[in-house]
Amino acid sequence: MSQTAASPHFPAHTLHTAPAAARPALERASRKFGILPLPLARFATSPLLVRAFDELLAVFEGATLSPVEREVVVMVVAGENGCDLCRTMHRGLLLRAGASPEVAAALFERRPAPDARLQALAAFTEATLRERGQVPDADLDAFLRAGFTAEQALEVIVGIGTTTLSTFANRMTRSHALR
């Protein structure tokens, strides 16, 4: 995976150059991914941002949505927010979580997923984003008919918030596009 152009304002920190307050979260991310992802290396300019993302991600990982379902939410938000790096990273995480290659490809390419339940989740996530949370009853009903719960509808909002924080920070730090 190529790195994006350097940012004069947001250097790519290492575990050794990052502010001390950012290091614990960066170390956890390094263990999870096997590397320190460029976005997090640049996020380290603000230990508060690193902490916020780390804590929000931990909260979202505690959702009743499955790991595959959480990755579906992330893929939709990353696509809507124009974060190519996120889409690429999370396509790999989606596959690692157990999604089929066909589902991962469809979500990456921003077309309907071949799994009806996961497509209902993707469509609901899109509707939630489009309507800024004021989802029409028909969209919510379709989500619930697919086997999801009202609790999970609200968990989608947690995923949107977590991923939006990351994608907006990626865009500001110039970590969002692959080159």
mmCIF file of C-alpha atoms in Angstrom:
data_model
loop_
_atom_site.group_PDB
_atom_site.id
_atom_site.type_symbol
_atom_site.label_atom_id
_atom_site.label_comp_id
_atom_site.label_asym_id
_atom_site.label_seq_id
_atom_site.Cartn_x
_atom_site.Cartn_y
_atom_site.Cartn_z
ATOM 1 C CA MET A 1 0.000 0.000 0.000
ATOM 2 C CA SER A 2 1.498 3.324 -1.018
ATOM 3 C CA GLN A 3 1.726 6.209 1.354
ATOM 4 C CA THR A 4 0.167 9.520 0.487
ATOM 5 C CA ALA A 5 2.065 12.759 0.011
ATOM 6 C CA ALA A 6 3.800 14.109 3.067
ATOM 7 C CA SER A 7 1.967 16.703 5.094
ATOM 8 C CA PRO A 8 3.988 19.706 6.292
ATOM 9 C CA HIS A 9 1.664 20.109 9.274
ATOM 10 C CA PHE A 10 1.110 16.496 10.330
ATOM 11 C CA PRO A 11 4.316 14.458 10.328
ATOM 12 C CA ALA A 12 4.193 10.677 10.308
ATOM 13 C CA HIS A 13 5.300 9.948 13.849
ATOM 14 C CA THR A 14 6.829 6.674 14.936
ATOM 15 C CA LEU A 15 6.296 4.981 18.274
ATOM 16 C CA HIS A 16 9.475 6.754 19.392
ATOM 17 C CA THR A 17 8.715 10.266 18.089
ATOM 18 C CA ALA A 18 5.033 10.417 19.019
ATOM 19 C CA PRO A 19 4.028 12.417 22.069
ATOM 20 C CA ALA A 20 4.055 10.174 25.141
ATOM 21 C CA ALA A 21 0.286 10.538 25.640
ATOM 22 C CA ALA A 22 -0.363 9.055 22.169
ATOM 23 C CA ARG A 23 1.974 6.059 22.485
ATOM 24 C CA PRO A 24 -0.268 3.521 24.287
ATOM 25 C CA ALA A 25 -2.982 3.767 21.618
ATOM 26 C CA LEU A 26 -0.380 3.717 18.831
ATOM 27 C CA GLU A 27 1.186 0.598 20.323
ATOM 28 C CA ARG A 28 -2.228 -1.126 20.414
ATOM 29 C CA ALA A 29 -2.816 -0.176 16.781
ATOM 30 C CA SER A 30 0.634 -1.449 15.797
ATOM 31 C CA ARG A 31 -0.119 -4.812 17.406
ATOM 32 C CA LYS A 32 -3.542 -4.993 15.727
ATOM 33 C CA PHE A 33 -2.342 -4.128 12.221
ATOM 34 C CA GLY A 34 1.228 -5.401 12.374
ATOM 35 C CA ILE A 35 2.358 -1.866 11.429
ATOM 36 C CA LEU A 36 1.608 1.649 12.539
ATOM 37 C CA PRO A 37 -0.902 2.817 9.904
ATOM 38 C CA LEU A 38 -0.010 6.164 8.318
ATOM 39 C CA PRO A 39 -3.218 7.865 9.478
ATOM 40 C CA LEU A 40 -2.547 7.029 13.113
ATOM 41 C CA ALA A 41 1.088 8.063 12.740
ATOM 42 C CA ARG A 42 -0.171 11.464 11.602
ATOM 43 C CA PHE A 43 -2.989 11.590 14.178
ATOM 44 C CA ALA A 44 -0.274 11.450 16.860
ATOM 45 C CA THR A 45 0.226 15.179 16.346
ATOM 46 C CA SER A 46 -2.829 15.374 18.638
ATOM 47 C CA PRO A 47 -2.805 12.876 21.510
ATOM 48 C CA LEU A 48 -6.438 13.898 22.114
ATOM 49 C CA LEU A 49 -7.425 12.753 18.616
ATOM 50 C CA VAL A 50 -5.552 9.474 19.052
ATOM 51 C CA ARG A 51 -7.286 8.899 22.390
ATOM 52 C CA ALA A 52 -10.716 9.842 21.031
ATOM 53 C CA PHE A 53 -10.393 7.507 18.059
ATOM 54 C CA ASP A 54 -8.996 4.677 20.207
ATOM 55 C CA GLU A 55 -11.809 4.982 22.751
ATOM 56 C CA LEU A 56 -14.578 5.358 20.163
ATOM 57 C CA LEU A 57 -13.240 2.364 18.268
ATOM 58 C CA ALA A 58 -13.234 0.292 21.471
ATOM 59 C CA VAL A 59 -16.836 1.326 22.135
ATOM 60 C CA PHE A 60 -17.898 0.424 18.578
ATOM 61 C CA GLU A 61 -16.109 -2.929 18.833
ATOM 62 C CA GLY A 62 -18.387 -3.648 21.827
ATOM 63 C CA ALA A 63 -21.514 -3.344 19.675
ATOM 64 C CA THR A 64 -23.894 -6.247 19.194
ATOM 65 C CA LEU A 65 -23.233 -5.935 15.458
ATOM 66 C CA SER A 66 -20.859 -8.693 14.369
ATOM 67 C CA PRO A 67 -17.304 -7.871 13.241
ATOM 68 C CA VAL A 68 -18.388 -8.280 9.601
ATOM 69 C CA GLU A 69 -21.409 -6.031 10.163
ATOM 70 C CA ARG A 70 -19.254 -3.363 11.818
ATOM 71 C CA GLU A 71 -16.900 -3.442 8.840
ATOM 72 C CA VAL A 72 -19.865 -2.995 6.488
ATOM 73 C CA VAL A 73 -20.746 0.223 8.330
ATOM 74 C CA VAL A 74 -17.131 1.398 8.101
ATOM 75 C CA MET A 75 -16.913 0.612 4.370
ATOM 76 C CA VAL A 76 -20.072 2.604 3.621
ATOM 77 C CA VAL A 77 -18.954 5.620 5.648
ATOM 78 C CA ALA A 78 -15.423 5.515 4.218
ATOM 79 C CA GLY A 79 -16.885 5.446 0.719
ATOM 80 C CA GLU A 80 -19.246 8.336 1.409
ATOM 81 C CA ASN A 81 -16.457 10.363 3.040
ATOM 82 C CA GLY A 82 -13.991 9.701 0.223
ATOM 83 C CA CYS A 83 -11.296 7.885 2.168
ATOM 84 C CA ASP A 84 -9.623 5.481 -0.271
ATOM 85 C CA LEU A 85 -7.044 4.427 2.295
ATOM 86 C CA CYS A 86 -9.826 3.511 4.750
ATOM 87 C CA ARG A 87 -11.688 1.535 2.107
ATOM 88 C CA THR A 88 -8.547 -0.410 1.231
ATOM 89 C CA MET A 89 -7.589 -1.110 4.849
ATOM 90 C CA HIS A 90 -11.108 -2.067 5.841
ATOM 91 C CA ARG A 91 -11.635 -4.302 2.811
ATOM 92 C CA GLY A 92 -8.815 -6.408 4.269
ATOM 93 C CA LEU A 93 -10.357 -6.283 7.743
ATOM 94 C CA LEU A 94 -13.745 -7.215 6.276
ATOM 95 C CA LEU A 95 -12.233 -10.309 4.667
ATOM 96 C CA ARG A 96 -10.319 -11.152 7.848
ATOM 97 C CA ALA A 97 -13.588 -10.867 9.812
ATOM 98 C CA GLY A 98 -15.127 -13.545 7.586
ATOM 99 C CA ALA A 99 -16.939 -11.727 4.778
ATOM 100 C CA SER A 100 -16.901 -13.359 1.367
ATOM 101 C CA PRO A 101 -14.640 -11.893 -1.315
ATOM 102 C CA GLU A 102 -17.798 -11.037 -3.298
ATOM 103 C CA VAL A 103 -19.217 -8.974 -0.438
ATOM 104 C CA ALA A 104 -15.892 -7.225 0.142
ATOM 105 C CA ALA A 105 -15.534 -6.417 -3.565
ATOM 106 C CA ALA A 106 -19.087 -5.093 -3.828
ATOM 107 C CA LEU A 107 -18.695 -2.802 -0.829
ATOM 108 C CA PHE A 108 -15.283 -1.626 -2.018
ATOM 109 C CA GLU A 109 -16.726 -0.837 -5.443
ATOM 110 C CA ARG A 110 -19.765 0.819 -3.822
ATOM 111 C CA ARG A 111 -22.317 -1.473 -5.416
ATOM 112 C CA PRO A 112 -24.993 -3.658 -3.767
ATOM 113 C CA ALA A 113 -23.657 -6.503 -1.655
ATOM 114 C CA PRO A 114 -24.713 -10.001 -2.782
ATOM 115 C CA ASP A 115 -25.753 -10.866 0.793
ATOM 116 C CA ALA A 116 -29.290 -9.569 1.490
ATOM 117 C CA ARG A 117 -28.766 -8.972 5.207
ATOM 118 C CA LEU A 118 -25.477 -7.134 4.716
ATOM 119 C CA GLN A 119 -26.987 -5.124 1.877
ATOM 120 C CA ALA A 120 -29.831 -4.089 4.197
ATOM 121 C CA LEU A 121 -27.203 -2.873 6.680
ATOM 122 C CA ALA A 122 -25.299 -0.994 3.964
ATOM 123 C CA ALA A 123 -28.513 0.616 2.694
ATOM 124 C CA PHE A 124 -29.539 1.598 6.230
ATOM 125 C CA THR A 125 -26.108 3.100 6.889
ATOM 126 C CA GLU A 126 -26.369 5.086 3.643
ATOM 127 C CA ALA A 127 -29.866 6.293 4.579
ATOM 128 C CA THR A 128 -28.674 7.303 8.051
ATOM 129 C CA LEU A 129 -25.840 9.320 6.529
ATOM 130 C CA ARG A 130 -27.997 10.841 3.791
ATOM 131 C CA GLU A 131 -30.768 11.820 6.206
ATOM 132 C CA ARG A 132 -28.326 12.860 8.955
ATOM 133 C CA GLY A 133 -29.997 10.431 11.337
ATOM 134 C CA GLN A 134 -33.611 11.245 10.507
ATOM 135 C CA VAL A 135 -34.153 7.919 8.760
ATOM 136 C CA PRO A 136 -37.584 7.441 7.172
ATOM 137 C CA ASP A 137 -39.696 4.734 8.804
ATOM 138 C CA ALA A 138 -39.624 2.669 5.598
ATOM 139 C CA ASP A 139 -35.799 2.473 5.742
ATOM 140 C CA LEU A 140 -35.808 1.609 9.434
ATOM 141 C CA ASP A 141 -38.530 -1.000 8.887
ATOM 142 C CA ALA A 142 -36.511 -2.610 6.069
ATOM 143 C CA PHE A 143 -33.460 -2.740 8.377
ATOM 144 C CA LEU A 144 -35.506 -4.377 11.140
ATOM 145 C CA ARG A 145 -37.101 -6.858 8.699
ATOM 146 C CA ALA A 146 -33.586 -7.950 7.708
ATOM 147 C CA GLY A 147 -33.150 -9.225 11.262
ATOM 148 C CA PHE A 148 -31.494 -6.261 12.915
ATOM 149 C CA THR A 149 -32.726 -4.604 16.110
ATOM 150 C CA ALA A 150 -33.527 -1.062 17.181
ATOM 151 C CA GLU A 151 -30.429 -1.237 19.388
ATOM 152 C CA GLN A 152 -28.332 -2.050 16.330
ATOM 153 C CA ALA A 153 -29.847 0.892 14.445
ATOM 154 C CA LEU A 154 -28.367 3.131 17.116
ATOM 155 C CA GLU A 155 -25.079 1.203 17.016
ATOM 156 C CA VAL A 156 -24.836 2.147 13.340
ATOM 157 C CA ILE A 157 -24.722 5.766 14.517
ATOM 158 C CA VAL A 158 -21.798 4.922 16.807
ATOM 159 C CA GLY A 159 -20.033 3.388 13.811
ATOM 160 C CA ILE A 160 -20.787 6.436 11.685
ATOM 161 C CA GLY A 161 -19.404 8.741 14.370
ATOM 162 C CA THR A 162 -16.263 6.673 14.874
ATOM 163 C CA THR A 163 -15.568 6.348 11.170
ATOM 164 C CA THR A 164 -16.398 9.979 10.433
ATOM 165 C CA LEU A 165 -13.885 11.101 13.061
ATOM 166 C CA SER A 166 -11.253 8.944 11.396
ATOM 167 C CA THR A 167 -12.064 9.829 7.798
ATOM 168 C CA PHE A 168 -12.225 13.568 8.478
ATOM 169 C CA ALA A 169 -8.886 13.427 10.309
ATOM 170 C CA ASN A 170 -7.447 11.331 7.467
ATOM 171 C CA ARG A 171 -8.497 13.979 4.990
ATOM 172 C CA MET A 172 -7.060 16.854 7.054
ATOM 173 C CA THR A 173 -3.740 15.049 7.569
ATOM 174 C CA ARG A 174 -3.664 14.019 3.884
ATOM 175 C CA SER A 175 -3.779 10.323 4.765
ATOM 176 C CA HIS A 176 -6.971 9.505 2.857
ATOM 177 C CA ALA A 177 -5.878 8.801 -0.695
ATOM 178 C CA LEU A 178 -3.628 6.105 -2.037
ATOM 179 C CA ARG A 179 -0.907 7.212 -4.405
#
